[in-house]
Coordinates of C-alpha atoms in Angstrom, one line a residue:
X1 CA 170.6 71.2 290.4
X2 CA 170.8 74.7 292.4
X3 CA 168.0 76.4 293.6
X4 CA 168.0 80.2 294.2
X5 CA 167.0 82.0 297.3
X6 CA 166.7 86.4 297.5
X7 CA 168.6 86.9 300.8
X8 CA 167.3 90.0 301.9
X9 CA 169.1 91.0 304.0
X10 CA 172.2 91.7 302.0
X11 CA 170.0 91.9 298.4
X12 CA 172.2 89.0 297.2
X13 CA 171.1 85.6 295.5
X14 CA 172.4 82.7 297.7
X15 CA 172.6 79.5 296.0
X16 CA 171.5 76.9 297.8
X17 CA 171.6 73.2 296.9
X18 CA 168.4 71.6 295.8
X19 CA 166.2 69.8 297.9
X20 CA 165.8 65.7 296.8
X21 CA 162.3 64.9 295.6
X22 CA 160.2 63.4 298.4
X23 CA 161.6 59.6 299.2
X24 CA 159.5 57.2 298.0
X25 CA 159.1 53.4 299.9
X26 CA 161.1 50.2 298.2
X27 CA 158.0 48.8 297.5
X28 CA 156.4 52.2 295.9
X29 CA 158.9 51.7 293.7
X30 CA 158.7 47.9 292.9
X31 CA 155.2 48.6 292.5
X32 CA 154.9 51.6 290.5
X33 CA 158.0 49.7 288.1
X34 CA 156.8 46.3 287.9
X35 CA 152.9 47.7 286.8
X36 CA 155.4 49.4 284.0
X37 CA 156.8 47.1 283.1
X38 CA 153.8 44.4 282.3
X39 CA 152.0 46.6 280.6
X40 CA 155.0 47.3 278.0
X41 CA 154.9 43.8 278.0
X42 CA 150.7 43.1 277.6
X43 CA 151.5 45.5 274.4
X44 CA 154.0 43.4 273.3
X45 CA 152.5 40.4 273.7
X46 CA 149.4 41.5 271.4
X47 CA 149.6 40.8 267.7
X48 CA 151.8 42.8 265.5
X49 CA 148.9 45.1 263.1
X50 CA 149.5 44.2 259.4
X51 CA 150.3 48.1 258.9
X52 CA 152.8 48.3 261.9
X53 CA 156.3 47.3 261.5
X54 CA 158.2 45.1 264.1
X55 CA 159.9 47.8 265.1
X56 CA 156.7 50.1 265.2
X57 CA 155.5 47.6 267.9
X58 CA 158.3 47.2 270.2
X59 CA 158.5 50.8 270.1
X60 CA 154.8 51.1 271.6
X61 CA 155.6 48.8 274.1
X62 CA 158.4 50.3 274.9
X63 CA 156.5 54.1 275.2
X64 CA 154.1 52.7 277.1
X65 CA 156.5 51.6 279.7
X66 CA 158.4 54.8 279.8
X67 CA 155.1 57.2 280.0
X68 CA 154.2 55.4 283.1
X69 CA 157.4 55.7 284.3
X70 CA 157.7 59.5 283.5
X71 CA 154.1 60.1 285.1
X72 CA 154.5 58.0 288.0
X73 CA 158.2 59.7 288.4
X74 CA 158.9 55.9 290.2
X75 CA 162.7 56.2 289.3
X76 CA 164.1 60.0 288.5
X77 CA 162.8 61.0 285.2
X78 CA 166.2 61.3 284.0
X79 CA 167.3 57.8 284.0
X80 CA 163.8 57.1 282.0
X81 CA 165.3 59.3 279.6
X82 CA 168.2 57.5 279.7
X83 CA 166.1 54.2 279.6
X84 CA 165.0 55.5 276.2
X85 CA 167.8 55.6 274.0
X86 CA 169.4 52.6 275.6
X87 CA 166.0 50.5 275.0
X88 CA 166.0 51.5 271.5
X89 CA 169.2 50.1 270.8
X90 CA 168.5 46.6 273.0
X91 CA 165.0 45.6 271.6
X92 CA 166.8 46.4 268.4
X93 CA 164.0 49.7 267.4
X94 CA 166.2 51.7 265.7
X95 CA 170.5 51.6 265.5
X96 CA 172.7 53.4 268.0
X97 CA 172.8 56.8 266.1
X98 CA 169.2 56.5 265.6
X99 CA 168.9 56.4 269.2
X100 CA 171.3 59.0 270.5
X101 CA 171.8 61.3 267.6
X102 CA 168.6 63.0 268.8
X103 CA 169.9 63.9 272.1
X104 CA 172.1 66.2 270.5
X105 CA 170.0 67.3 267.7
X106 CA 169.7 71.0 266.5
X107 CA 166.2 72.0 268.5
X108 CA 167.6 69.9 271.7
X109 CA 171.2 72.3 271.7
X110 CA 169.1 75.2 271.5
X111 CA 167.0 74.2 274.1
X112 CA 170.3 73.7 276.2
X113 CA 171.2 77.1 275.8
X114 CA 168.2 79.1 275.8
X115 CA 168.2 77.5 279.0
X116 CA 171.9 78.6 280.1
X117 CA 170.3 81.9 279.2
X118 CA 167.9 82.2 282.0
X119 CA 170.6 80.9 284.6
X120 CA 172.5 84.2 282.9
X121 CA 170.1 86.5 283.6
X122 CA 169.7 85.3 286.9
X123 CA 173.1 85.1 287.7
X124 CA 173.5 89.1 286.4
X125 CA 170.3 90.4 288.2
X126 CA 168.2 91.0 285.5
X127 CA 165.4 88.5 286.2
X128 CA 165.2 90.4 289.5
X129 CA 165.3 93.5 287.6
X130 CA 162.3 92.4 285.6
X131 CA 160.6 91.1 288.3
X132 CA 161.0 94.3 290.2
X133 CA 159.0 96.1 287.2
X134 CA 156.7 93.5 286.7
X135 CA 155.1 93.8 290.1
X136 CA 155.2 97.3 290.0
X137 CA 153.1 97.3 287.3
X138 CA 150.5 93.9 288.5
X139 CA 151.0 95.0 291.8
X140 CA 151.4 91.5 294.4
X141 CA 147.8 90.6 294.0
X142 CA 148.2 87.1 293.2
X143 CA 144.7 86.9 290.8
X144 CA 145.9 90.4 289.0
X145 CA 149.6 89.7 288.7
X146 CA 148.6 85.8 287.4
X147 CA 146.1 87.2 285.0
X148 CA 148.7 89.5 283.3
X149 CA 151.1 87.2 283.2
X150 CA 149.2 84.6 281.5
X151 CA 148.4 87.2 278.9
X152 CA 152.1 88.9 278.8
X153 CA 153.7 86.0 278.4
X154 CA 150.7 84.1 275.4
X155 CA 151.2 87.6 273.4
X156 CA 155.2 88.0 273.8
X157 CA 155.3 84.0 273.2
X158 CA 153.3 85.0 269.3
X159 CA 156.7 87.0 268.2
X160 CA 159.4 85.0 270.7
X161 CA 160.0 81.8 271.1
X162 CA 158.0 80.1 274.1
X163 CA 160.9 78.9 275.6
X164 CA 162.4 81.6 276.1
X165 CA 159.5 83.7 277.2
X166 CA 159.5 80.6 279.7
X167 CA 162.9 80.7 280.9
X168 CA 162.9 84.8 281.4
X169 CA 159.8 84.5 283.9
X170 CA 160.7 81.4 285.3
X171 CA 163.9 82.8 286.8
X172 CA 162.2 86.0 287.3
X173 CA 159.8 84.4 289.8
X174 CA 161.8 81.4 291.3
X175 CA 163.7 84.1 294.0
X176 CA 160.4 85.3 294.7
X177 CA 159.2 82.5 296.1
X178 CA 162.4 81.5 297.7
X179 CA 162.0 84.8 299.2
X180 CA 158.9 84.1 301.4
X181 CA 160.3 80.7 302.3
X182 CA 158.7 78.3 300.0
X183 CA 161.3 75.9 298.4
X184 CA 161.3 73.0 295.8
X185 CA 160.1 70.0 296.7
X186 CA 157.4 71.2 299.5
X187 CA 154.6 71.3 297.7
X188 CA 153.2 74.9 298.2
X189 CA 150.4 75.5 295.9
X190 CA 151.2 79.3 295.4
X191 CA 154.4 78.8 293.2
X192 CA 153.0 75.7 291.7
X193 CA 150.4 77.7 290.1
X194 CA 152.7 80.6 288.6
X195 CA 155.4 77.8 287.4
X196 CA 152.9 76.0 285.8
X197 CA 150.8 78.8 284.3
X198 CA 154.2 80.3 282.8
X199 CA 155.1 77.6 280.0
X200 CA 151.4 76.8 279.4
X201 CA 150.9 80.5 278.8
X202 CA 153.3 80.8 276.5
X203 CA 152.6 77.6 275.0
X204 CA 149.4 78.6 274.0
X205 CA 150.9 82.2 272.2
X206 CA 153.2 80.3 269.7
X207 CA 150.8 79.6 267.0
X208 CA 150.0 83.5 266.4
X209 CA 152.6 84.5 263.9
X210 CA 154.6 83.1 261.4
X211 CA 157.8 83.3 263.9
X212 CA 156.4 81.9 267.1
X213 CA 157.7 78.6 266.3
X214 CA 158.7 76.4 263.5
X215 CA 155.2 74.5 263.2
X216 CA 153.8 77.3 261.8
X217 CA 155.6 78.0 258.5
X218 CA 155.9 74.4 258.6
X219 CA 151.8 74.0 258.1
X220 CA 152.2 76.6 255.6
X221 CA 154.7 75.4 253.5
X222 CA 152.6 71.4 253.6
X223 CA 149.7 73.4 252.2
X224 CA 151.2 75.2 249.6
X225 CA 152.8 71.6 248.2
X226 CA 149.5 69.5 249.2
X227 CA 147.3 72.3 246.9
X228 CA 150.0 72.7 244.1
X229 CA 149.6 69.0 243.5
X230 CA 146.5 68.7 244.2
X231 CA 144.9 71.8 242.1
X232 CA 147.8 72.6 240.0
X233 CA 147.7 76.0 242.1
X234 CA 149.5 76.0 245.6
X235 CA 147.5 77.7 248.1
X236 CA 149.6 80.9 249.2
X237 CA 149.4 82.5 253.3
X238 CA 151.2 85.3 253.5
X239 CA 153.0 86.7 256.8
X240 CA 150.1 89.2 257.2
X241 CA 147.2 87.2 256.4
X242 CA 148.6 84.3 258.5
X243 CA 148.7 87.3 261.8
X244 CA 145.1 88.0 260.8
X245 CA 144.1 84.3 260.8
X246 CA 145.8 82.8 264.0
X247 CA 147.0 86.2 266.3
X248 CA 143.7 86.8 267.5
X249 CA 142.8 83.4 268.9
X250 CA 145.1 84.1 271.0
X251 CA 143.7 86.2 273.3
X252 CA 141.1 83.5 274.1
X253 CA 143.6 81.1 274.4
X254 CA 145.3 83.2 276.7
X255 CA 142.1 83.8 279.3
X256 CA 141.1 80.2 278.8
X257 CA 145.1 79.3 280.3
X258 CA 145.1 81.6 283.2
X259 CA 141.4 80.5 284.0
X260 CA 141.7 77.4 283.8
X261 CA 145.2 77.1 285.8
X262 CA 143.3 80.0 288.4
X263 CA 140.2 77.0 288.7
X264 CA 142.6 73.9 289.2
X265 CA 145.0 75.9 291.2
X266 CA 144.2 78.6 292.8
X267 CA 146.3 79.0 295.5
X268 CA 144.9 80.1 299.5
X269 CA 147.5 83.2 299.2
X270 CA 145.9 86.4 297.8
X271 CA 148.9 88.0 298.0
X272 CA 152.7 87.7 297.8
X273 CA 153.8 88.3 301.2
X274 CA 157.1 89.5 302.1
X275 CA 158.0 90.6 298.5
X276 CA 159.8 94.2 298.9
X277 CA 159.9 95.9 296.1
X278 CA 162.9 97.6 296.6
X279 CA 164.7 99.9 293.5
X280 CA 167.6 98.0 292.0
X281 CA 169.5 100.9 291.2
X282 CA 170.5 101.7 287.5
X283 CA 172.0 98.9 285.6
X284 CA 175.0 97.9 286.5
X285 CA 177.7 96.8 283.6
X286 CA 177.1 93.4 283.6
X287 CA 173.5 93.7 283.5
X288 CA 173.7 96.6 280.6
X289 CA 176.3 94.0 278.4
X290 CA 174.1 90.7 278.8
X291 CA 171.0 92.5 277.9
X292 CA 172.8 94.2 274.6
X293 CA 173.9 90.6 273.8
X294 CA 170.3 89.2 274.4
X295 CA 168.4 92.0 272.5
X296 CA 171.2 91.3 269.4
X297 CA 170.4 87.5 269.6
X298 CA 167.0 88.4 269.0
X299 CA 167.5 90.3 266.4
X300 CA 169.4 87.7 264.8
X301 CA 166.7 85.2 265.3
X302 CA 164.5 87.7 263.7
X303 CA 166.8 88.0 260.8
X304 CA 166.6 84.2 260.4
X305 CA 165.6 84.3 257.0
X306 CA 168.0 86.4 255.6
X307 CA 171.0 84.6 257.2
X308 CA 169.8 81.3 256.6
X309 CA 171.1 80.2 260.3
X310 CA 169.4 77.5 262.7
X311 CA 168.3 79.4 265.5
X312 CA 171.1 77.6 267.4
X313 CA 173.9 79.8 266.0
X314 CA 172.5 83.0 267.5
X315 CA 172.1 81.0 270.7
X316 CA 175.7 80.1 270.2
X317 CA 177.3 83.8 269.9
X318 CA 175.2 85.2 272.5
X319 CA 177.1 82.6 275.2
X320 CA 179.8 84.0 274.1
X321 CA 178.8 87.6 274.6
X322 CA 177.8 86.5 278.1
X323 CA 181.3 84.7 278.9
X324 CA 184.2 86.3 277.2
X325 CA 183.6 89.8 278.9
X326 CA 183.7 87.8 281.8
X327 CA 179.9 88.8 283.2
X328 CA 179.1 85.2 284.3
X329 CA 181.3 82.0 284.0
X330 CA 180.7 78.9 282.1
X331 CA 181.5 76.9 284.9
X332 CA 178.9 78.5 287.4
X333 CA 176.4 78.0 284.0
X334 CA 177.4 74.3 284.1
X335 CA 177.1 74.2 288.0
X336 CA 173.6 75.3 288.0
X337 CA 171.9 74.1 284.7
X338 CA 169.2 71.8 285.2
X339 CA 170.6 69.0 283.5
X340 CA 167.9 66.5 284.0
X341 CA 165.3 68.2 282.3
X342 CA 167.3 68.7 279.5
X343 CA 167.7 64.7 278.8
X344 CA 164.2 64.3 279.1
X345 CA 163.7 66.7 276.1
X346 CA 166.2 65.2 274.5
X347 CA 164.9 61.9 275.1
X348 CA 161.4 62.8 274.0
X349 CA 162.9 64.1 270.4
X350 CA 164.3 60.9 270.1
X351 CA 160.9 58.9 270.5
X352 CA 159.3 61.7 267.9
X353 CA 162.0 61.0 265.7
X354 CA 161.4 57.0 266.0
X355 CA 157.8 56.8 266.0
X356 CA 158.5 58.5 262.3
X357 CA 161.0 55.9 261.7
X358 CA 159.4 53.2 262.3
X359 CA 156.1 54.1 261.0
X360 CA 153.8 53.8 264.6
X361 CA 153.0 57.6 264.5
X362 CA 151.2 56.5 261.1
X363 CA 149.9 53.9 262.5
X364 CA 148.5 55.8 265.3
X365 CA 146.9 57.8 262.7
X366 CA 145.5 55.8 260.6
X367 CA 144.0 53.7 263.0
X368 CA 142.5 56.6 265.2
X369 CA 141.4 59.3 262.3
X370 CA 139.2 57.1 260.3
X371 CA 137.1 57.3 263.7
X372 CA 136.0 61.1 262.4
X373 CA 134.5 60.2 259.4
X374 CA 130.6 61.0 259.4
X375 CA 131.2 63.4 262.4
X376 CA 129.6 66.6 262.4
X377 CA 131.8 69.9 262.1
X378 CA 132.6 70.3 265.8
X379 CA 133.9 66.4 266.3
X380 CA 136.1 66.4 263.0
X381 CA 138.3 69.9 263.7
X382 CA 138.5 68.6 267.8
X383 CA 139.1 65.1 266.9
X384 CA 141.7 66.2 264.3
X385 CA 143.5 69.1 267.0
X386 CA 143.3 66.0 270.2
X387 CA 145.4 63.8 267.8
X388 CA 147.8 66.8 266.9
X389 CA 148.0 67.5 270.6
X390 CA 148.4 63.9 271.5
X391 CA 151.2 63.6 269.3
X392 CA 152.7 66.7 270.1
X393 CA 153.0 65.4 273.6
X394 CA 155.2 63.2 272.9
X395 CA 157.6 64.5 270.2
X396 CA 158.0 68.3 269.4
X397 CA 155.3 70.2 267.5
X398 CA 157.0 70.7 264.3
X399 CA 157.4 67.0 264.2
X400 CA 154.0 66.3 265.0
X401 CA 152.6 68.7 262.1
X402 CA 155.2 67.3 259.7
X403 CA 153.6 63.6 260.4
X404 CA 150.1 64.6 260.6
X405 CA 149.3 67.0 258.0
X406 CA 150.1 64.5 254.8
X407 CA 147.6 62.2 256.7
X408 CA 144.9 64.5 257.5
X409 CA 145.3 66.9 254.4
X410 CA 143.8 63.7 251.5
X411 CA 141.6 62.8 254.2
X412 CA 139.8 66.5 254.7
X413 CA 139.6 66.8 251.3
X414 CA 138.0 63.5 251.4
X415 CA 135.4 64.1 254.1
X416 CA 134.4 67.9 252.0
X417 CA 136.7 69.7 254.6
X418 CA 138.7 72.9 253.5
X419 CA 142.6 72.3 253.3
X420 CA 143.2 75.6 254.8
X421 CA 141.5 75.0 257.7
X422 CA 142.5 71.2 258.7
X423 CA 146.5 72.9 257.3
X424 CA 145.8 75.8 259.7
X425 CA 144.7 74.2 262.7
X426 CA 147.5 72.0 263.5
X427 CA 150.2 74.4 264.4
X428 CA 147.5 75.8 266.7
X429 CA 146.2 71.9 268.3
X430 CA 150.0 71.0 268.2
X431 CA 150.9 73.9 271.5
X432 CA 148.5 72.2 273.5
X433 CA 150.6 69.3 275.3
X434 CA 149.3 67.2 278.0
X435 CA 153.0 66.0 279.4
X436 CA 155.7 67.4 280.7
X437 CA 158.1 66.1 277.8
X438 CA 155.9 67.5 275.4
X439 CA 157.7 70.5 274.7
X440 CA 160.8 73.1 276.0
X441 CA 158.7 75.3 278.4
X442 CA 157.0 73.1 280.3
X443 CA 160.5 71.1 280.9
X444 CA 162.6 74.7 281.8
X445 CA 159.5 75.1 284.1
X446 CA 159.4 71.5 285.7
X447 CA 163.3 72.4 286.3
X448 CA 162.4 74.8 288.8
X449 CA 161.2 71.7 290.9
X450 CA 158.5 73.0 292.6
X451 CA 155.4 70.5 290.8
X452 CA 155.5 66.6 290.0
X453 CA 154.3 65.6 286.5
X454 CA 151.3 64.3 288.3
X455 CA 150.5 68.1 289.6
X456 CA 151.5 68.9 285.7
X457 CA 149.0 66.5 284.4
X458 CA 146.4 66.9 286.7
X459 CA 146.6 70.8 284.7
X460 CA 147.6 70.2 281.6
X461 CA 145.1 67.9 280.5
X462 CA 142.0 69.5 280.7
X463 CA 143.5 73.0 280.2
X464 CA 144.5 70.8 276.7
X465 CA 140.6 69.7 276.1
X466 CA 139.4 73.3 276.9
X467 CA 141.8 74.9 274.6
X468 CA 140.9 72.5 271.6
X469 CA 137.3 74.1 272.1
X470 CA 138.7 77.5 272.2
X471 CA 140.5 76.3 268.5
X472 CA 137.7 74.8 267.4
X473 CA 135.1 77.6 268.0
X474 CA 137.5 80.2 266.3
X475 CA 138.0 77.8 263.3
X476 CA 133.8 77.1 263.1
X477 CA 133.2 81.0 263.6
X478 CA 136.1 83.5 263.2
X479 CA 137.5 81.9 260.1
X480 CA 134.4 82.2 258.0
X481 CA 134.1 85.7 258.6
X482 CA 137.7 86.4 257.3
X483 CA 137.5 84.0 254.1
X484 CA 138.4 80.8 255.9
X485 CA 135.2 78.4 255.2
X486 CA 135.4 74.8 257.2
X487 CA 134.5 73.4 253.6

């Protein structure tokens, strides 16, 4: 992997090679592996639930030992993703395709090249462009520039997708920090708090409009069926009234992100020192072509509905926009793509798609929602969004509301909630993630290499509690002013 550096001197990006992760001692390593290791095994060895499948509870035991391997980052994360696929198919969980298939799955290629796209617009000067106008406009006070960046990138995440608002200000930043001598792997807290503010700011944006990501006309399209059979009448939301529902959530969810990330990790620097900001000049060719190319992807994407494509085959004809012109190459794309971070996601689709397979996600549900019953409001709607997030940490978002509606939808309806509501809330619960595999932005952003999962977790976790109270407060209170009763 390739880090970037503003040389300014000559005003040129120099690649430089990326700095290893700190070395850890044999023994760290025997340790951190063998503790792993037994517990996989301790779940192993524990009686097989009547309503798990075999293969349900090897596959726990084998998530359990991965997670602590991904947290504890004892071997490269990588090679746990690796370990994945490859202990799928040895402890006999799921068949070879099962396993591997997913690495190479619609949503993983388009994660592969949304990424390529933000080592293109670093490669053309854009992402210094943008950067250049960004801090003309927050200035380089670090608590004013965060703050509007948190709440830039939560509202352009509502109509974009959140990787790529990710992946833009990712590689927008990444030369800044380079610039005042703080690279991967050294554990400044200054660029540790923009890279991991970015993807959870955008995370928490993606549940505001119908297009912000594919869990939300997902949740609609689950109510609509759920009510039809249920009622004989399916239970319409409309584009607009969906906006009016979710969009303005967003700005709490927005504040709660940068304040949260601002109290965890506010950095000692109060300003960015050493940043010039310097005109770039007009836009050169290159720059002018890849931005036509990325504005008519988005349009594309936009036109989704119309042209019936996966979002993948925009992706696909805007790397050829970039290349054939001959503005950047495919081989310096391949020389400085992150690949690592890409097999985690891919890895983690492939545990989402298994813990369908097999039936553990149900299980998981079943045995942890029947805990809400006789709960007041409050506990019910968060209980209901910490399961949605929990799951959405491990497997993407649209999975996690295809498996947990059809549970939670009879059992709302059992416990006098409103459909809508419980239908509603799970694209919103599902953006929080608590782990770094848990969805595209937070991988482009651990790419950049300058935070652990620890440092992620140590974040994301109780920025994940405090936003599920955000949810929950605008499902008890905003809702039932617009129509949207709890029962």
């Amino acid at each position: 992997m390739s880090d970037r550096a503003l040389d300014q001197n000559q005003g040129e990006i120099v690649i430089e090679e990326h700095p290893e992760a700190p070395r850890q001692s044999g023994k760290s390593i025997i340790i951190k592996c063998s503790i792993a290791v037994l517990l996989g095994l301790l779940v192993y060895a524990l009686p097989t639930p009547d309503n798990l499948s075999i293969e349900g509870h090897r596959l726990l035991a084998l998530l359990v030992t991965c997670l602590i391997l991904w947290t504890t980052e004892a071997i490269p994360i990588g090679i746990t993703a690796l370990c994945v696929g490859g202990g799928m198919i040895m402890f006999d969980i799921v068949g070879r395709n099962d396993a591997w298939t997913p690495y190479a799955n619609p949503a993983v290629m388009f994660v592969l090249m949304i990424i390529m796209f933000g080592v293109v617009l670093n490669e053309v000067g854009l992402a210094r462009r943008l950067m250049y106008h960004l801090l003309r406009l927050a200035g380089t006070n670090v608590k004013k520039l965060s703050f509007i960046l948190a709440v830039g990138c939560t509202m352009l995440a509502t109509i974009l997708h959140d990787a790529t608002v990710t992946v833009v200000m990712v590689f927008a930043f990444v030369p800044v920090f380079m610039a005042m001598g703080m690279k991967p792997g050294q554990g400044h807290d200054l660029p540790k708090f923009f890279l991991i503010l970015i993807p959870l700011a955008a995370s928490a944006g993606g549940f505001g409009t119908m297009i912000g990501g594919g869990r939300n006309p997902l949740a609609v399209e689950i109510l609509y069926r759920y009510t039809q059979q249920e009622t004989g009448e399916g239970r319409v939301i409309g584009f607009l009234e969906y906006l009016i529902i979710q969009f303005p959530i967003c700005f709490f969810t927005a504040v709660a992100t940068w304040a949260v990330v601002y109290f965890l990790f506010r950095p000692k620097e109060k300003e960015l020192v050493g940043v010039k900001l310097e005109y770039p000049g007009p836009l050169r060719g290159a720059e002018l072509g890849v931005a036509l190319v990325f504005v008519g992807a988005f349009v594309l994407w936009f036109m989704g509905d119309l042209t019936g494509w996966h979002v993948s085959v925009p992706a696909v004809l805007a790397m050829i926009g970039f290349c054939a012109p001959g503005w950047v190459s495919f081989r310096t794309i391949c020389d400085k793509f992150p690949w690592e971070s890409w097999i985690v996601f891919g890895a983690g689709v492939s545990l989402g798609l298994a813990l369908l397979k097999t039936g553990a996600g149900q299980f998981l549900a079943e045995a942890c929602l029947p805990l809400l019953e006789g709960r007041n409001d409050f506990i019910v709607f968060y209980g209901l969004g910490f399961f949605g997030s929990f799951l959405s940490s491990l497997m993407s978002n649209s999975a996690a509301v295809a498996l947990t509606l059809p549970i939670t939808l009879p059992m709302a309806e059992m416990l006098g909630m409103s459909p809508v509501a419980v239908a509603l809330l799970a694209p919103m619960t599902t953006s929080f993630i608590m782990l770094v595999i848990g969805c595209p932005p937070t991988i482009i952003a651990y790419s950049s290499g300058y935070f652990t999962q620890v440092d992620f977790i140590k974040v994301a976790v109780p920025w994940c509690l405090i936003l599920l109270v955000v949810a929950v407060v605008g499902v008890l209170f905003y809702w039932p002013l617009i129509g949207i009763a709890a029962h």
